Amino acid sequence: MRIRRPSRHDRWKRAAVLALGTGLLVSCGAGGTDEKAEPAASAAVPDIDCPSGGGQVRGSGSSAQQNAMKRWMQQYQAACGDVQLAYNPLGSGAGVAQFQRGATAFGGTDQPLTSEDRSVPQDVCRGGRAIDLPMVGGPIALGYNIPGVTGLVLDAPTLARIFDARITRWNHSAIQRLNPDVKLPDLPVVPVHRADDSGTTQNLNAYLKGAAGDRWPYPADKKWQARGGHSANGSDAVSTAVTQTEGAIGYFELSFAVKRKIDTVRIATGATEPVAPTTTSASAGIAAAKVAGEGKDLRLTFDYKTSAEGAYPLVLVTYEIVCDTGNRPESLPALKSFLTYTAGEEGQEELHAIHYAPLPESVAVQVREVISTLS
C-alpha cells in the first residue's frame, strides 16, 4: 500500500529540513565512500508516490553514474524523507558482486549482465532472476591534458593505438593528420585506464573493438588488458590523474570532465564534422540502440560504427540490476518507488543539468512498465 503524496506544505517542510543539512542516508557498510545527502538545490520537490512505512534501499556499483545517483537521492528524499537511501560507487564489477551476495537491493553496472553474472543464489532472487534496467545514459568522455591544445580530434583506430601503447608521442603523424592546424608537442602519451573491473572499461573496449576492428585485439571485457599506461580506481581517480599528469589521456563519464574542466576529444566518425561528447550527441547515439534482452530484461545493443551526423559513438548506458521476483519484502516498496522516480520524466529531466543523457522515451516507458511488475 502507498500513502498519499505529500502535500505541498509537507514537501516544502521536507525541503527546508534538507537545507539545514539533516543526514538522511545510511552507509552501505561495504567499503568505499557512500554518496550522502546534500542540501536541496532548490525549493522544487518532485511529485513522488512515497512508500508507506519508509524503508531502506542500498545500492552499489558503477562510479560513472554516481553523480546521477547523488542528484536523484537528494531530490527523492526531499519528497520521501522517511526512506533511507545509500549508493556506494565501488565500480561495476563490485556492484554486481555485492548484488549477487544479497548485500544490496540493486546493483549499478555500465554493461548488461553476462550469462554467468545473471546467476544468483536462490536466497537473493527467490523464484526469480536478475534483470537489467537501463537508467542512465551518457557519453564516455576521452579527457586529455596537453598544454596549449584544445579541440583535439582522434578516430577509433588512432585511439586503439594510443591506449595500446603503440603511439607514444603526441606529435605522432597519425594524430597530426587528424589535426592539421594544431601544433602538437613532442610530449609522451600517458594513457590512464581503470584498475578495477569496470563497465566503463567494458564499453570502451566494445567501442574500440567495434569501430577499430583488428587494431583492437582485446575482448569487450570489464578488465583492462591492453599494454602499458597508468591505472586508477574509479572514474573519479582516473579523471584526477589526467588533471595531474601532462600528456595524459583517460576515459570517464562526462560530468567528471566538466567538473574538473578537462579538455575532451572530438571523435572523427565519418560524419561531416568530428563529434564532441555532449548530452545531445550522446542521446543521438543512444537513440539507435536496440532492446536485445528477453522477457523483462532490457539490455541494449549499440552501433559503434555509426557515422550519423551529430551522433557520438562512445556511449554507455548504466543499468540497475534488480530481481524480477523474489525481492526482499522490507525493501521492495521503497525500491520500486525510487526506481519509478529515476526512470520517470522528472528523474530523467534532472540528468541534463549534470551532463548525462536521458533515456529515449521509448526505452524509458518500457523500464517503468517492468518496475511496476517487480515483486
Short mmCIF file of C-alpha atoms in Angstrom, two decimals:
data_model
loop_
_atom_site.label_atom_id
_atom_site.label_comp_id
_atom_site.label_asym_id
_atom_site.label_seq_id
_atom_site.Cartn_x
_atom_site.Cartn_y
_atom_site.Cartn_z
CA MET A 1 0.00 0.00 0.00
CA ARG A 2 1.19 3.50 -0.76
CA ILE A 3 0.50 6.55 1.32
CA ARG A 4 -0.87 9.72 -0.17
CA ARG A 5 1.50 12.03 -1.95
CA PRO A 6 2.90 14.62 0.45
CA SER A 7 1.02 17.91 0.42
CA ARG A 8 2.73 20.98 -0.92
CA HIS A 9 3.14 22.18 2.67
CA ASP A 10 4.70 18.87 3.74
CA ARG A 11 7.08 18.87 0.78
CA TRP A 12 8.26 22.41 1.45
CA LYS A 13 8.89 21.45 5.09
CA ARG A 14 10.99 18.50 3.97
CA ALA A 15 12.97 20.67 1.59
CA ALA A 16 13.64 23.07 4.45
CA VAL A 17 14.88 20.21 6.61
CA LEU A 18 17.26 19.13 3.85
CA ALA A 19 18.51 22.68 3.52
CA LEU A 20 19.54 22.54 7.18
CA GLY A 21 21.75 19.59 6.29
CA THR A 22 19.89 16.81 8.05
CA GLY A 23 21.51 13.48 7.11
CA LEU A 24 19.02 11.10 5.55
CA LEU A 25 21.22 8.39 4.09
CA VAL A 26 22.71 5.30 5.67
CA SER A 27 26.06 3.73 4.93
CA CYS A 28 26.27 0.55 2.91
CA GLY A 29 28.94 -0.67 5.29
CA ALA A 30 30.79 -2.42 2.49
CA GLY A 31 33.81 -0.23 1.97
CA GLY A 32 34.31 2.70 -0.38
CA THR A 33 32.55 6.03 0.02
CA ASP A 34 28.78 6.21 0.09
CA GLU A 35 27.01 9.15 -1.51
CA LYS A 36 25.41 11.35 1.15
CA ALA A 37 22.54 13.81 1.06
CA GLU A 38 23.32 17.43 0.30
CA PRO A 39 21.12 20.49 0.71
CA ALA A 40 18.41 20.61 -1.94
CA ALA A 41 19.40 22.62 -5.00
CA SER A 42 16.07 24.47 -4.99
CA ALA A 43 12.69 24.55 -3.23
CA ALA A 44 11.10 22.50 -6.01
CA VAL A 45 10.32 18.98 -4.79
CA PRO A 46 9.47 16.09 -7.14
CA ASP A 47 5.93 14.73 -7.15
CA ILE A 48 6.58 11.18 -5.93
CA ASP A 49 4.40 8.40 -4.52
CA CYS A 50 6.28 7.59 -1.33
CA PRO A 51 6.08 4.09 0.19
CA SER A 52 4.21 3.71 3.46
CA GLY A 53 6.44 2.99 6.41
CA GLY A 54 9.59 4.39 4.81
CA GLY A 55 12.24 1.73 4.27
CA GLN A 56 15.88 1.34 3.29
CA VAL A 57 17.33 0.91 -0.20
CA ARG A 58 21.01 0.15 -0.58
CA GLY A 59 22.82 0.04 -3.89
CA SER A 60 26.41 -0.07 -5.10
CA GLY A 61 28.36 -0.28 -8.32
CA SER A 62 29.08 1.96 -11.29
CA SER A 63 31.08 5.07 -10.46
CA ALA A 64 30.06 6.56 -13.81
CA GLN A 65 26.53 7.02 -12.50
CA GLN A 66 27.45 8.25 -9.03
CA ASN A 67 26.72 11.91 -9.84
CA ALA A 68 23.29 10.97 -11.19
CA MET A 69 22.59 8.88 -8.08
CA LYS A 70 23.67 11.74 -5.86
CA ARG A 71 21.20 14.13 -7.54
CA TRP A 72 18.39 11.56 -7.62
CA MET A 73 18.77 10.64 -3.96
CA GLN A 74 18.82 14.30 -2.96
CA GLN A 75 15.65 15.03 -4.89
CA TYR A 76 13.87 11.83 -3.87
CA GLN A 77 14.48 12.37 -0.19
CA ALA A 78 13.16 15.91 -0.39
CA ALA A 79 9.81 14.23 -1.10
CA CYS A 80 10.21 10.94 0.78
CA GLY A 81 12.22 11.78 3.87
CA ASP A 82 11.26 8.56 5.66
CA VAL A 83 13.14 6.43 3.11
CA GLN A 84 16.84 5.87 3.71
CA LEU A 85 18.98 5.55 0.59
CA ALA A 86 22.66 4.79 0.05
CA TYR A 87 24.73 4.22 -3.06
CA ASN A 88 28.37 3.11 -2.89
CA PRO A 89 30.28 3.85 -6.16
CA LEU A 90 32.69 0.91 -5.95
CA GLY A 91 32.70 0.16 -9.69
CA SER A 92 30.51 -2.08 -11.83
CA GLY A 93 32.28 -5.34 -11.02
CA ALA A 94 31.93 -4.81 -7.28
CA GLY A 95 28.32 -3.69 -7.70
CA VAL A 96 27.41 -6.90 -9.50
CA ALA A 97 29.25 -8.98 -6.88
CA GLN A 98 27.53 -7.28 -3.95
CA PHE A 99 24.11 -7.73 -5.54
CA GLN A 100 24.86 -11.40 -6.16
CA ARG A 101 25.68 -11.80 -2.46
CA GLY A 102 22.41 -10.16 -1.45
CA ALA A 103 24.22 -7.22 0.19
CA THR A 104 22.24 -4.63 -1.82
CA ALA A 105 18.74 -4.16 -3.21
CA PHE A 106 20.16 -3.15 -6.60
CA GLY A 107 23.49 -3.04 -8.37
CA GLY A 108 24.74 -0.44 -10.83
CA THR A 109 26.68 -1.57 -13.88
CA ASP A 110 27.76 0.09 -17.12
CA GLN A 111 27.30 -3.11 -19.09
CA PRO A 112 24.44 -5.61 -19.07
CA LEU A 113 24.87 -8.82 -17.13
CA THR A 114 26.63 -11.76 -18.72
CA SER A 115 25.07 -15.21 -18.52
CA GLU A 116 27.48 -16.00 -15.70
CA ASP A 117 26.68 -12.78 -13.80
CA ARG A 118 22.96 -13.44 -14.11
CA SER A 119 23.28 -16.49 -11.87
CA VAL A 120 22.44 -15.51 -8.29
CA PRO A 121 21.87 -17.65 -5.19
CA GLN A 122 18.29 -18.75 -4.65
CA ASP A 123 18.06 -16.69 -1.47
CA VAL A 124 18.79 -13.47 -3.42
CA CYS A 125 16.11 -13.62 -6.13
CA ARG A 126 13.72 -16.14 -4.63
CA GLY A 127 11.98 -17.81 -7.54
CA GLY A 128 13.22 -15.19 -9.99
CA ARG A 129 16.31 -13.96 -11.79
CA ALA A 130 18.45 -10.86 -12.11
CA ILE A 131 17.46 -8.42 -14.88
CA ASP A 132 18.95 -5.28 -16.43
CA LEU A 133 17.07 -1.97 -16.32
CA PRO A 134 18.72 0.81 -18.37
CA MET A 135 18.58 4.01 -16.34
CA VAL A 136 21.38 6.49 -17.04
CA GLY A 137 22.69 7.44 -20.47
CA GLY A 138 25.69 9.48 -21.45
CA PRO A 139 28.92 9.77 -23.38
CA ILE A 140 32.21 8.32 -22.23
CA ALA A 141 34.46 11.34 -22.49
CA LEU A 142 38.09 10.95 -23.52
CA GLY A 143 39.78 13.58 -21.41
CA TYR A 144 43.34 14.72 -22.08
CA ASN A 145 45.97 17.06 -20.65
CA ILE A 146 48.10 18.57 -23.41
CA PRO A 147 49.14 22.13 -22.58
CA GLY A 148 48.07 24.57 -25.29
CA VAL A 149 45.96 22.05 -27.24
CA THR A 150 42.17 22.28 -27.36
CA GLY A 151 39.65 20.63 -29.64
CA LEU A 152 41.80 17.55 -30.24
CA VAL A 153 40.40 15.18 -32.89
CA LEU A 154 41.02 11.43 -32.81
CA ASP A 155 39.41 8.45 -34.54
CA ALA A 156 38.88 4.87 -33.38
CA PRO A 157 41.99 3.33 -35.00
CA THR A 158 44.22 6.06 -33.54
CA LEU A 159 42.62 5.73 -30.11
CA ALA A 160 43.24 1.98 -30.24
CA ARG A 161 46.94 2.55 -30.90
CA ILE A 162 47.16 5.19 -28.16
CA PHE A 163 45.56 3.03 -25.46
CA ASP A 164 47.64 0.01 -26.55
CA ALA A 165 50.91 1.95 -26.21
CA ARG A 166 51.65 1.79 -29.95
CA ILE A 167 51.53 5.59 -30.26
CA THR A 168 53.76 7.04 -27.58
CA ARG A 169 54.25 10.73 -28.56
CA TRP A 170 51.56 13.34 -29.08
CA ASN A 171 53.19 14.66 -32.27
CA HIS A 172 52.86 11.26 -33.97
CA SER A 173 51.99 11.53 -37.66
CA ALA A 174 48.65 9.70 -37.24
CA ILE A 175 47.49 12.31 -34.71
CA GLN A 176 48.90 15.17 -36.76
CA ARG A 177 46.92 14.08 -39.84
CA LEU A 178 43.70 14.37 -37.85
CA ASN A 179 44.72 17.80 -36.51
CA PRO A 180 46.47 19.55 -39.43
CA ASP A 181 46.11 23.05 -38.00
CA VAL A 182 47.29 22.21 -34.48
CA LYS A 183 50.89 22.39 -33.28
CA LEU A 184 51.24 19.16 -31.32
CA PRO A 185 54.04 18.97 -28.73
CA ASP A 186 56.75 16.32 -28.61
CA LEU A 187 55.29 15.06 -25.35
CA PRO A 188 54.93 11.46 -24.09
CA VAL A 189 51.45 9.96 -24.27
CA VAL A 190 50.33 8.72 -20.85
CA PRO A 191 47.15 6.62 -21.18
CA VAL A 192 45.26 6.15 -17.91
CA HIS A 193 42.87 3.23 -17.52
CA ARG A 194 40.71 1.77 -14.77
CA ALA A 195 42.42 -0.59 -12.33
CA ASP A 196 39.14 -2.04 -11.07
CA ASP A 197 36.68 -4.18 -13.02
CA SER A 198 34.65 -1.53 -14.77
CA GLY A 199 31.65 -1.30 -17.05
CA THR A 200 33.14 1.93 -18.39
CA THR A 201 36.19 -0.08 -19.43
CA GLN A 202 33.93 -2.68 -20.99
CA ASN A 203 32.11 -0.01 -23.00
CA LEU A 204 35.39 1.49 -24.22
CA ASN A 205 36.64 -1.98 -25.16
CA ALA A 206 33.38 -2.67 -27.01
CA TYR A 207 33.63 0.64 -28.89
CA LEU A 208 37.26 0.11 -29.92
CA LYS A 209 36.61 -3.49 -30.92
CA GLY A 210 33.54 -2.48 -32.92
CA ALA A 211 34.90 0.67 -34.53
CA ALA A 212 38.64 -0.06 -34.82
CA GLY A 213 38.36 -3.73 -35.79
CA ASP A 214 41.60 -5.71 -35.77
CA ARG A 215 43.51 -2.74 -34.41
CA TRP A 216 41.98 -3.54 -31.01
CA PRO A 217 42.68 -7.23 -30.32
CA TYR A 218 41.20 -7.27 -26.83
CA PRO A 219 37.77 -8.55 -25.74
CA ALA A 220 34.92 -6.29 -24.62
CA ASP A 221 35.69 -7.11 -21.02
CA LYS A 222 35.50 -5.27 -17.70
CA LYS A 223 39.18 -5.95 -17.10
CA TRP A 224 41.77 -3.79 -18.83
CA GLN A 225 44.10 -5.96 -20.92
CA ALA A 226 45.95 -3.56 -23.21
CA ARG A 227 49.63 -2.82 -22.74
CA GLY A 228 51.27 -0.07 -20.73
CA GLY A 229 49.71 3.02 -19.26
CA HIS A 230 48.82 4.02 -15.72
CA SER A 231 45.82 2.83 -13.72
CA ALA A 232 43.44 4.20 -11.10
CA ASN A 233 40.33 3.00 -9.29
CA GLY A 234 37.07 4.58 -10.39
CA SER A 235 36.15 7.39 -12.76
CA ASP A 236 36.91 9.99 -10.11
CA ALA A 237 40.51 8.81 -9.68
CA VAL A 238 41.10 8.43 -13.44
CA SER A 239 39.93 11.98 -14.10
CA THR A 240 42.07 13.27 -11.23
CA ALA A 241 45.12 11.51 -12.67
CA VAL A 242 44.55 13.16 -16.04
CA THR A 243 44.45 16.64 -14.47
CA GLN A 244 47.69 15.96 -12.62
CA THR A 245 49.73 14.47 -15.48
CA GLU A 246 50.89 16.33 -18.58
CA GLY A 247 50.39 14.18 -21.66
CA ALA A 248 47.72 12.04 -20.01
CA ILE A 249 44.56 10.75 -21.66
CA GLY A 250 41.84 8.81 -19.88
CA TYR A 251 38.18 7.85 -20.10
CA PHE A 252 35.32 8.68 -17.76
CA GLU A 253 31.76 9.93 -17.68
CA LEU A 254 31.29 13.49 -18.99
CA SER A 255 30.38 15.13 -15.68
CA PHE A 256 33.89 14.42 -14.35
CA ALA A 257 35.39 16.28 -17.31
CA VAL A 258 33.05 19.23 -16.76
CA LYS A 259 33.67 19.29 -13.02
CA ARG A 260 37.44 19.35 -13.44
CA LYS A 261 37.49 21.45 -16.62
CA ILE A 262 39.26 18.71 -18.61
CA ASP A 263 39.56 19.08 -22.39
CA THR A 264 37.83 16.27 -24.25
CA VAL A 265 38.49 14.55 -27.58
CA ARG A 266 36.21 15.07 -30.57
CA ILE A 267 35.79 11.77 -32.39
CA ALA A 268 36.07 11.57 -36.18
CA THR A 269 33.31 9.13 -37.16
CA GLY A 270 32.99 9.74 -40.89
CA ALA A 271 30.34 12.40 -40.34
CA THR A 272 30.85 15.88 -41.79
CA GLU A 273 32.32 17.15 -38.51
CA PRO A 274 34.04 15.38 -35.61
CA VAL A 275 31.62 14.85 -32.74
CA ALA A 276 32.18 16.17 -29.23
CA PRO A 277 30.78 14.40 -26.14
CA THR A 278 27.59 16.20 -25.06
CA THR A 279 24.27 15.06 -23.67
CA THR A 280 22.68 15.86 -27.04
CA SER A 281 25.22 13.96 -29.14
CA ALA A 282 25.07 11.01 -26.71
CA SER A 283 21.27 10.91 -26.93
CA ALA A 284 21.62 10.74 -30.70
CA GLY A 285 23.95 7.77 -30.30
CA ILE A 286 21.73 6.02 -27.76
CA ALA A 287 18.58 6.56 -29.85
CA ALA A 288 19.82 3.96 -32.34
CA ALA A 289 20.21 1.30 -29.62
CA LYS A 290 18.02 -1.78 -29.73
CA VAL A 291 16.49 -3.72 -26.83
CA ALA A 292 18.11 -7.14 -27.04
CA GLY A 293 17.08 -8.71 -23.73
CA GLU A 294 14.41 -11.34 -23.25
CA GLY A 295 11.29 -11.02 -21.14
CA LYS A 296 11.71 -8.32 -18.52
CA ASP A 297 15.43 -7.94 -19.21
CA LEU A 298 16.04 -4.69 -21.12
CA ARG A 299 19.70 -4.83 -22.12
CA LEU A 300 20.58 -2.69 -25.14
CA THR A 301 22.92 -3.12 -28.12
CA PHE A 302 24.70 -0.25 -29.88
CA ASP A 303 26.04 0.62 -33.33
CA TYR A 304 29.62 1.72 -32.62
CA LYS A 305 30.35 2.36 -36.31
CA THR A 306 27.63 4.97 -36.73
CA SER A 307 28.54 7.94 -38.91
CA ALA A 308 25.23 9.73 -38.34
CA GLU A 309 25.61 13.49 -38.14
CA GLY A 310 25.94 14.66 -34.54
CA ALA A 311 25.88 11.16 -33.05
CA TYR A 312 28.63 10.50 -30.51
CA PRO A 313 29.53 6.80 -30.81
CA LEU A 314 31.27 6.17 -27.48
CA VAL A 315 28.26 5.99 -25.20
CA LEU A 316 27.28 4.00 -22.19
CA VAL A 317 24.00 3.19 -20.56
CA THR A 318 24.21 2.35 -16.90
CA TYR A 319 21.86 -0.37 -15.75
CA GLU A 320 20.29 -1.02 -12.37
CA ILE A 321 20.32 -4.76 -11.64
CA VAL A 322 17.28 -5.99 -9.72
CA CYS A 323 15.39 -9.22 -9.16
CA ASP A 324 12.31 -9.57 -11.35
CA THR A 325 10.70 -11.51 -8.50
CA GLY A 326 11.91 -12.53 -5.06
CA ASN A 327 12.97 -9.06 -3.87
CA ARG A 328 13.13 -8.60 -0.11
CA PRO A 329 9.71 -7.51 1.16
CA GLU A 330 11.18 -4.97 3.57
CA SER A 331 12.90 -3.01 0.78
CA LEU A 332 10.64 -3.71 -2.23
CA PRO A 333 8.13 -0.82 -1.83
CA ALA A 334 10.91 1.76 -1.42
CA LEU A 335 12.94 0.20 -4.25
CA LYS A 336 10.01 0.41 -6.67
CA SER A 337 9.18 3.95 -5.58
CA PHE A 338 12.77 5.17 -6.02
CA LEU A 339 13.32 3.48 -9.40
CA THR A 340 9.94 4.69 -10.67
CA TYR A 341 11.11 8.23 -9.92
CA THR A 342 14.54 7.80 -11.55
CA ALA A 343 13.01 6.33 -14.72
CA GLY A 344 10.18 8.88 -14.76
CA GLU A 345 10.02 12.17 -16.60
CA GLU A 346 11.12 14.24 -13.59
CA GLY A 347 14.04 11.98 -12.76
CA GLN A 348 15.27 11.76 -16.33
CA GLU A 349 14.92 15.51 -16.80
CA GLU A 350 17.34 16.05 -13.91
CA LEU A 351 20.09 14.40 -15.97
CA HIS A 352 20.54 17.30 -18.40
CA ALA A 353 21.82 19.61 -15.66
CA ILE A 354 24.54 17.17 -14.58
CA HIS A 355 25.78 16.22 -18.06
CA TYR A 356 24.04 12.88 -18.54
CA ALA A 357 21.76 11.95 -21.41
CA PRO A 358 18.15 10.97 -20.64
CA LEU A 359 16.94 7.65 -21.96
CA PRO A 360 14.92 7.76 -25.19
CA GLU A 361 11.27 7.85 -24.12
CA SER A 362 10.57 4.61 -25.98
CA VAL A 363 13.06 2.86 -23.67
CA ALA A 364 12.05 4.75 -20.51
CA VAL A 365 8.43 3.66 -20.94
CA GLN A 366 9.48 0.00 -21.03
CA VAL A 367 11.64 0.47 -17.93
CA ARG A 368 8.76 1.96 -15.97
CA GLU A 369 6.48 -0.89 -17.05
CA VAL A 370 8.93 -3.51 -15.78
CA ILE A 371 9.48 -1.65 -12.47
CA SER A 372 5.73 -1.71 -11.82
CA THR A 373 5.80 -5.52 -12.01
CA LEU A 374 8.71 -6.14 -9.62
CA SER A 375 7.74 -8.40 -6.77
#
